């Protein structure tokens, strides 16, 4: 059986009392205690500010997955708007923004594989985005 563990460590000194949180979990297939057994890792370079399908529902063979997306840029003006929905639907109202990844930011979240994950680069220069899908 495959085992994939995810750990997050957060620490902050912005309050009067320092805050530290750490948590680890095993990634399992939906509704089971069986570990995920597929990982897809991709690096893409995008050269326009058009919204594009980053991860399509057709690229995953399960009904539940975990997604990691990273913006490796060092330029603070370069960000990606991340949305859930169909980029080809013709209207920005067909997607829901879930966040913006600025230079050096990443996100990790569970995905129900019902709608595509799309990104819109902030610049027309070659911007690199990295992602992994665990299913």
JSON list of C-alpha atoms in Angstrom, two decimals:
[
{"chain": "A", "resi": 1, "resn": "UNK", "atom": "CA", "xyz": [0.00, 0.00, 0.00]},
{"chain": "A", "resi": 2, "resn": "UNK", "atom": "CA", "xyz": [1.26, 3.46, -0.89]},
{"chain": "A", "resi": 3, "resn": "UNK", "atom": "CA", "xyz": [1.75, 5.96, 1.90]},
{"chain": "A", "resi": 4, "resn": "UNK", "atom": "CA", "xyz": [1.88, 9.71, 1.35]},
{"chain": "A", "resi": 5, "resn": "UNK", "atom": "CA", "xyz": [2.10, 11.97, 4.38]},
{"chain": "A", "resi": 6, "resn": "UNK", "atom": "CA", "xyz": [1.73, 15.74, 4.39]},
{"chain": "A", "resi": 7, "resn": "UNK", "atom": "CA", "xyz": [3.10, 17.94, 7.17]},
{"chain": "A", "resi": 8, "resn": "UNK", "atom": "CA", "xyz": [2.49, 21.63, 7.74]},
{"chain": "A", "resi": 9, "resn": "UNK", "atom": "CA", "xyz": [4.48, 23.69, 10.23]},
{"chain": "A", "resi": 10, "resn": "UNK", "atom": "CA", "xyz": [3.38, 27.25, 11.01]},
{"chain": "A", "resi": 11, "resn": "UNK", "atom": "CA", "xyz": [5.11, 29.65, 13.33]},
{"chain": "A", "resi": 12, "resn": "UNK", "atom": "CA", "xyz": [4.57, 33.35, 13.91]},
{"chain": "A", "resi": 13, "resn": "UNK", "atom": "CA", "xyz": [5.87, 36.09, 16.15]},
{"chain": "A", "resi": 14, "resn": "UNK", "atom": "CA", "xyz": [3.34, 38.78, 15.13]},
{"chain": "A", "resi": 15, "resn": "UNK", "atom": "CA", "xyz": [1.43, 38.44, 18.42]},
{"chain": "A", "resi": 16, "resn": "UNK", "atom": "CA", "xyz": [2.55, 39.01, 22.01]},
{"chain": "A", "resi": 17, "resn": "UNK", "atom": "CA", "xyz": [2.83, 35.24, 22.46]},
{"chain": "A", "resi": 18, "resn": "UNK", "atom": "CA", "xyz": [4.67, 33.27, 19.74]},
{"chain": "A", "resi": 19, "resn": "UNK", "atom": "CA", "xyz": [2.45, 30.82, 17.89]},
{"chain": "A", "resi": 20, "resn": "UNK", "atom": "CA", "xyz": [3.55, 27.40, 16.62]},
{"chain": "A", "resi": 21, "resn": "UNK", "atom": "CA", "xyz": [1.31, 24.81, 14.97]},
{"chain": "A", "resi": 22, "resn": "UNK", "atom": "CA", "xyz": [2.34, 21.51, 13.40]},
{"chain": "A", "resi": 23, "resn": "UNK", "atom": "CA", "xyz": [0.13, 18.82, 11.90]},
{"chain": "A", "resi": 24, "resn": "UNK", "atom": "CA", "xyz": [0.69, 15.70, 9.80]},
{"chain": "A", "resi": 25, "resn": "UNK", "atom": "CA", "xyz": [-1.87, 13.61, 7.93]},
{"chain": "A", "resi": 26, "resn": "UNK", "atom": "CA", "xyz": [-1.86, 10.67, 5.56]},
{"chain": "A", "resi": 27, "resn": "UNK", "atom": "CA", "xyz": [-3.44, 11.25, 2.15]},
{"chain": "A", "resi": 28, "resn": "UNK", "atom": "CA", "xyz": [-6.06, 8.56, 1.49]},
{"chain": "A", "resi": 29, "resn": "UNK", "atom": "CA", "xyz": [-8.41, 7.84, -1.39]},
{"chain": "A", "resi": 30, "resn": "UNK", "atom": "CA", "xyz": [-11.93, 9.15, -0.82]},
{"chain": "A", "resi": 31, "resn": "UNK", "atom": "CA", "xyz": [-13.88, 7.34, 1.91]},
{"chain": "A", "resi": 32, "resn": "UNK", "atom": "CA", "xyz": [-11.15, 4.80, 2.68]},
{"chain": "A", "resi": 33, "resn": "UNK", "atom": "CA", "xyz": [-8.03, 4.28, 4.74]},
{"chain": "A", "resi": 34, "resn": "UNK", "atom": "CA", "xyz": [-6.12, 3.25, 1.62]},
{"chain": "A", "resi": 35, "resn": "UNK", "atom": "CA", "xyz": [-3.30, 5.60, 0.68]},
{"chain": "A", "resi": 36, "resn": "UNK", "atom": "CA", "xyz": [-3.34, 7.51, -2.59]},
{"chain": "A", "resi": 37, "resn": "UNK", "atom": "CA", "xyz": [-1.37, 5.68, -5.27]},
{"chain": "A", "resi": 38, "resn": "UNK", "atom": "CA", "xyz": [-0.93, 8.19, -8.11]},
{"chain": "A", "resi": 39, "resn": "UNK", "atom": "CA", "xyz": [1.06, 11.40, -8.30]},
{"chain": "A", "resi": 40, "resn": "UNK", "atom": "CA", "xyz": [1.36, 13.74, -11.28]},
{"chain": "A", "resi": 41, "resn": "UNK", "atom": "CA", "xyz": [3.99, 16.48, -11.20]},
{"chain": "A", "resi": 42, "resn": "UNK", "atom": "CA", "xyz": [4.17, 19.19, -13.86]},
{"chain": "A", "resi": 43, "resn": "UNK", "atom": "CA", "xyz": [5.99, 22.47, -14.47]},
{"chain": "A", "resi": 44, "resn": "UNK", "atom": "CA", "xyz": [4.41, 24.80, -17.04]},
{"chain": "A", "resi": 45, "resn": "UNK", "atom": "CA", "xyz": [5.59, 28.08, -18.52]},
{"chain": "A", "resi": 46, "resn": "UNK", "atom": "CA", "xyz": [2.74, 30.44, -19.47]},
{"chain": "A", "resi": 47, "resn": "UNK", "atom": "CA", "xyz": [3.30, 33.44, -21.76]},
{"chain": "A", "resi": 48, "resn": "UNK", "atom": "CA", "xyz": [0.00, 35.32, -21.76]},
{"chain": "A", "resi": 49, "resn": "UNK", "atom": "CA", "xyz": [-2.52, 36.75, -19.33]},
{"chain": "A", "resi": 50, "resn": "UNK", "atom": "CA", "xyz": [-5.29, 34.48, -20.65]},
{"chain": "A", "resi": 51, "resn": "UNK", "atom": "CA", "xyz": [-7.04, 32.14, -18.23]},
{"chain": "A", "resi": 52, "resn": "UNK", "atom": "CA", "xyz": [-5.99, 28.54, -18.88]},
{"chain": "A", "resi": 53, "resn": "UNK", "atom": "CA", "xyz": [-7.01, 25.12, -17.59]},
{"chain": "A", "resi": 54, "resn": "UNK", "atom": "CA", "xyz": [-4.11, 24.07, -15.38]},
{"chain": "A", "resi": 55, "resn": "UNK", "atom": "CA", "xyz": [-5.61, 20.78, -14.19]},
{"chain": "A", "resi": 56, "resn": "UNK", "atom": "CA", "xyz": [-8.65, 19.31, -15.92]},
{"chain": "A", "resi": 57, "resn": "UNK", "atom": "CA", "xyz": [-11.10, 16.87, -14.39]},
{"chain": "A", "resi": 58, "resn": "UNK", "atom": "CA", "xyz": [-10.35, 14.48, -17.26]},
{"chain": "A", "resi": 59, "resn": "UNK", "atom": "CA", "xyz": [-6.71, 14.23, -16.18]},
{"chain": "A", "resi": 60, "resn": "UNK", "atom": "CA", "xyz": [-7.63, 12.53, -12.89]},
{"chain": "A", "resi": 61, "resn": "UNK", "atom": "CA", "xyz": [-9.23, 9.09, -12.76]},
{"chain": "A", "resi": 62, "resn": "UNK", "atom": "CA", "xyz": [-10.75, 9.43, -9.28]},
{"chain": "A", "resi": 63, "resn": "UNK", "atom": "CA", "xyz": [-13.45, 11.53, -7.64]},
{"chain": "A", "resi": 64, "resn": "UNK", "atom": "CA", "xyz": [-11.14, 13.00, -5.00]},
{"chain": "A", "resi": 65, "resn": "UNK", "atom": "CA", "xyz": [-7.57, 14.29, -5.12]},
{"chain": "A", "resi": 66, "resn": "UNK", "atom": "CA", "xyz": [-5.13, 16.59, -3.34]},
{"chain": "A", "resi": 67, "resn": "UNK", "atom": "CA", "xyz": [-3.48, 19.47, -5.19]},
{"chain": "A", "resi": 68, "resn": "UNK", "atom": "CA", "xyz": [-0.24, 21.37, -4.55]},
{"chain": "A", "resi": 69, "resn": "UNK", "atom": "CA", "xyz": [0.38, 24.50, -6.65]},
{"chain": "A", "resi": 70, "resn": "UNK", "atom": "CA", "xyz": [3.55, 26.64, -6.40]},
{"chain": "A", "resi": 71, "resn": "UNK", "atom": "CA", "xyz": [4.61, 29.99, -7.85]},
{"chain": "A", "resi": 72, "resn": "UNK", "atom": "CA", "xyz": [8.44, 29.77, -7.85]},
{"chain": "A", "resi": 73, "resn": "UNK", "atom": "CA", "xyz": [8.92, 33.34, -9.09]},
{"chain": "A", "resi": 74, "resn": "UNK", "atom": "CA", "xyz": [11.18, 35.74, -7.22]},
{"chain": "A", "resi": 75, "resn": "UNK", "atom": "CA", "xyz": [9.50, 38.81, -8.78]},
{"chain": "A", "resi": 76, "resn": "UNK", "atom": "CA", "xyz": [6.87, 40.17, -6.37]},
{"chain": "A", "resi": 77, "resn": "UNK", "atom": "CA", "xyz": [4.79, 41.56, -9.28]},
{"chain": "A", "resi": 78, "resn": "UNK", "atom": "CA", "xyz": [4.24, 38.08, -10.75]},
{"chain": "A", "resi": 79, "resn": "UNK", "atom": "CA", "xyz": [1.21, 36.25, -9.42]},
{"chain": "A", "resi": 80, "resn": "UNK", "atom": "CA", "xyz": [-1.35, 33.69, -10.57]},
{"chain": "A", "resi": 81, "resn": "UNK", "atom": "CA", "xyz": [-5.08, 34.04, -9.96]},
{"chain": "A", "resi": 82, "resn": "UNK", "atom": "CA", "xyz": [-6.29, 30.51, -9.17]},
{"chain": "A", "resi": 83, "resn": "UNK", "atom": "CA", "xyz": [-9.91, 29.61, -9.95]},
{"chain": "A", "resi": 84, "resn": "UNK", "atom": "CA", "xyz": [-12.16, 26.58, -9.97]},
{"chain": "A", "resi": 85, "resn": "UNK", "atom": "CA", "xyz": [-14.40, 26.19, -13.01]},
{"chain": "A", "resi": 86, "resn": "UNK", "atom": "CA", "xyz": [-14.28, 25.85, -16.77]},
{"chain": "A", "resi": 87, "resn": "UNK", "atom": "CA", "xyz": [-11.92, 28.31, -18.47]},
{"chain": "A", "resi": 88, "resn": "UNK", "atom": "CA", "xyz": [-13.53, 27.54, -21.82]},
{"chain": "A", "resi": 89, "resn": "UNK", "atom": "CA", "xyz": [-17.05, 28.44, -20.66]},
{"chain": "A", "resi": 90, "resn": "UNK", "atom": "CA", "xyz": [-16.66, 31.94, -22.07]},
{"chain": "A", "resi": 91, "resn": "UNK", "atom": "CA", "xyz": [-17.42, 33.98, -18.97]},
{"chain": "A", "resi": 92, "resn": "UNK", "atom": "CA", "xyz": [-15.41, 34.84, -15.85]},
{"chain": "A", "resi": 93, "resn": "UNK", "atom": "CA", "xyz": [-18.62, 34.21, -13.88]},
{"chain": "A", "resi": 94, "resn": "UNK", "atom": "CA", "xyz": [-18.27, 30.50, -14.74]},
{"chain": "A", "resi": 95, "resn": "UNK", "atom": "CA", "xyz": [-15.28, 30.28, -12.40]},
{"chain": "A", "resi": 96, "resn": "UNK", "atom": "CA", "xyz": [-14.78, 30.95, -8.69]},
{"chain": "A", "resi": 97, "resn": "UNK", "atom": "CA", "xyz": [-11.53, 32.54, -7.52]},
{"chain": "A", "resi": 98, "resn": "UNK", "atom": "CA", "xyz": [-9.97, 30.62, -4.64]},
{"chain": "A", "resi": 99, "resn": "UNK", "atom": "CA", "xyz": [-6.83, 32.71, -4.23]},
{"chain": "A", "resi": 100, "resn": "UNK", "atom": "CA", "xyz": [-3.79, 34.39, -5.69]},
{"chain": "A", "resi": 101, "resn": "UNK", "atom": "CA", "xyz": [-0.32, 32.92, -5.58]},
{"chain": "A", "resi": 102, "resn": "UNK", "atom": "CA", "xyz": [2.27, 35.66, -5.34]},
{"chain": "A", "resi": 103, "resn": "UNK", "atom": "CA", "xyz": [6.01, 35.09, -5.79]},
{"chain": "A", "resi": 104, "resn": "UNK", "atom": "CA", "xyz": [7.15, 32.27, -3.52]},
{"chain": "A", "resi": 105, "resn": "UNK", "atom": "CA", "xyz": [3.60, 31.33, -2.44]},
{"chain": "A", "resi": 106, "resn": "UNK", "atom": "CA", "xyz": [2.11, 27.85, -2.59]},
{"chain": "A", "resi": 107, "resn": "UNK", "atom": "CA", "xyz": [-1.25, 26.26, -1.84]},
{"chain": "A", "resi": 108, "resn": "UNK", "atom": "CA", "xyz": [-2.30, 22.74, -0.89]},
{"chain": "A", "resi": 109, "resn": "UNK", "atom": "CA", "xyz": [-5.96, 21.69, -0.83]},
{"chain": "A", "resi": 110, "resn": "UNK", "atom": "CA", "xyz": [-8.34, 18.75, -1.30]},
{"chain": "A", "resi": 111, "resn": "UNK", "atom": "CA", "xyz": [-10.11, 18.75, -4.68]},
{"chain": "A", "resi": 112, "resn": "UNK", "atom": "CA", "xyz": [-13.44, 17.05, -5.45]},
{"chain": "A", "resi": 113, "resn": "UNK", "atom": "CA", "xyz": [-12.53, 16.79, -9.17]},
{"chain": "A", "resi": 114, "resn": "UNK", "atom": "CA", "xyz": [-15.92, 18.26, -10.20]},
{"chain": "A", "resi": 115, "resn": "UNK", "atom": "CA", "xyz": [-14.50, 21.34, -11.95]},
{"chain": "A", "resi": 116, "resn": "UNK", "atom": "CA", "xyz": [-11.22, 22.25, -13.64]},
{"chain": "A", "resi": 117, "resn": "UNK", "atom": "CA", "xyz": [-8.54, 24.20, -11.80]},
{"chain": "A", "resi": 118, "resn": "UNK", "atom": "CA", "xyz": [-7.59, 27.26, -13.84]},
{"chain": "A", "resi": 119, "resn": "UNK", "atom": "CA", "xyz": [-4.93, 29.96, -13.53]},
{"chain": "A", "resi": 120, "resn": "UNK", "atom": "CA", "xyz": [-4.52, 33.45, -14.94]},
{"chain": "A", "resi": 121, "resn": "UNK", "atom": "CA", "xyz": [-0.95, 34.84, -14.98]},
{"chain": "A", "resi": 122, "resn": "UNK", "atom": "CA", "xyz": [-0.49, 38.50, -14.07]},
{"chain": "A", "resi": 123, "resn": "UNK", "atom": "CA", "xyz": [2.21, 39.09, -16.71]},
{"chain": "A", "resi": 124, "resn": "UNK", "atom": "CA", "xyz": [2.67, 38.24, -20.38]},
{"chain": "A", "resi": 125, "resn": "UNK", "atom": "CA", "xyz": [6.30, 37.31, -19.81]},
{"chain": "A", "resi": 126, "resn": "UNK", "atom": "CA", "xyz": [7.17, 33.64, -19.40]},
{"chain": "A", "resi": 127, "resn": "UNK", "atom": "CA", "xyz": [5.82, 32.78, -15.94]},
{"chain": "A", "resi": 128, "resn": "UNK", "atom": "CA", "xyz": [6.50, 29.35, -14.46]},
{"chain": "A", "resi": 129, "resn": "UNK", "atom": "CA", "xyz": [3.96, 27.47, -12.35]},
{"chain": "A", "resi": 130, "resn": "UNK", "atom": "CA", "xyz": [4.44, 24.08, -10.71]},
{"chain": "A", "resi": 131, "resn": "UNK", "atom": "CA", "xyz": [1.81, 21.62, -9.53]},
{"chain": "A", "resi": 132, "resn": "UNK", "atom": "CA", "xyz": [1.32, 18.12, -8.19]},
{"chain": "A", "resi": 133, "resn": "UNK", "atom": "CA", "xyz": [-1.87, 16.08, -8.04]},
{"chain": "A", "resi": 134, "resn": "UNK", "atom": "CA", "xyz": [-2.13, 13.15, -5.60]},
{"chain": "A", "resi": 135, "resn": "UNK", "atom": "CA", "xyz": [-5.00, 10.75, -6.25]}
]
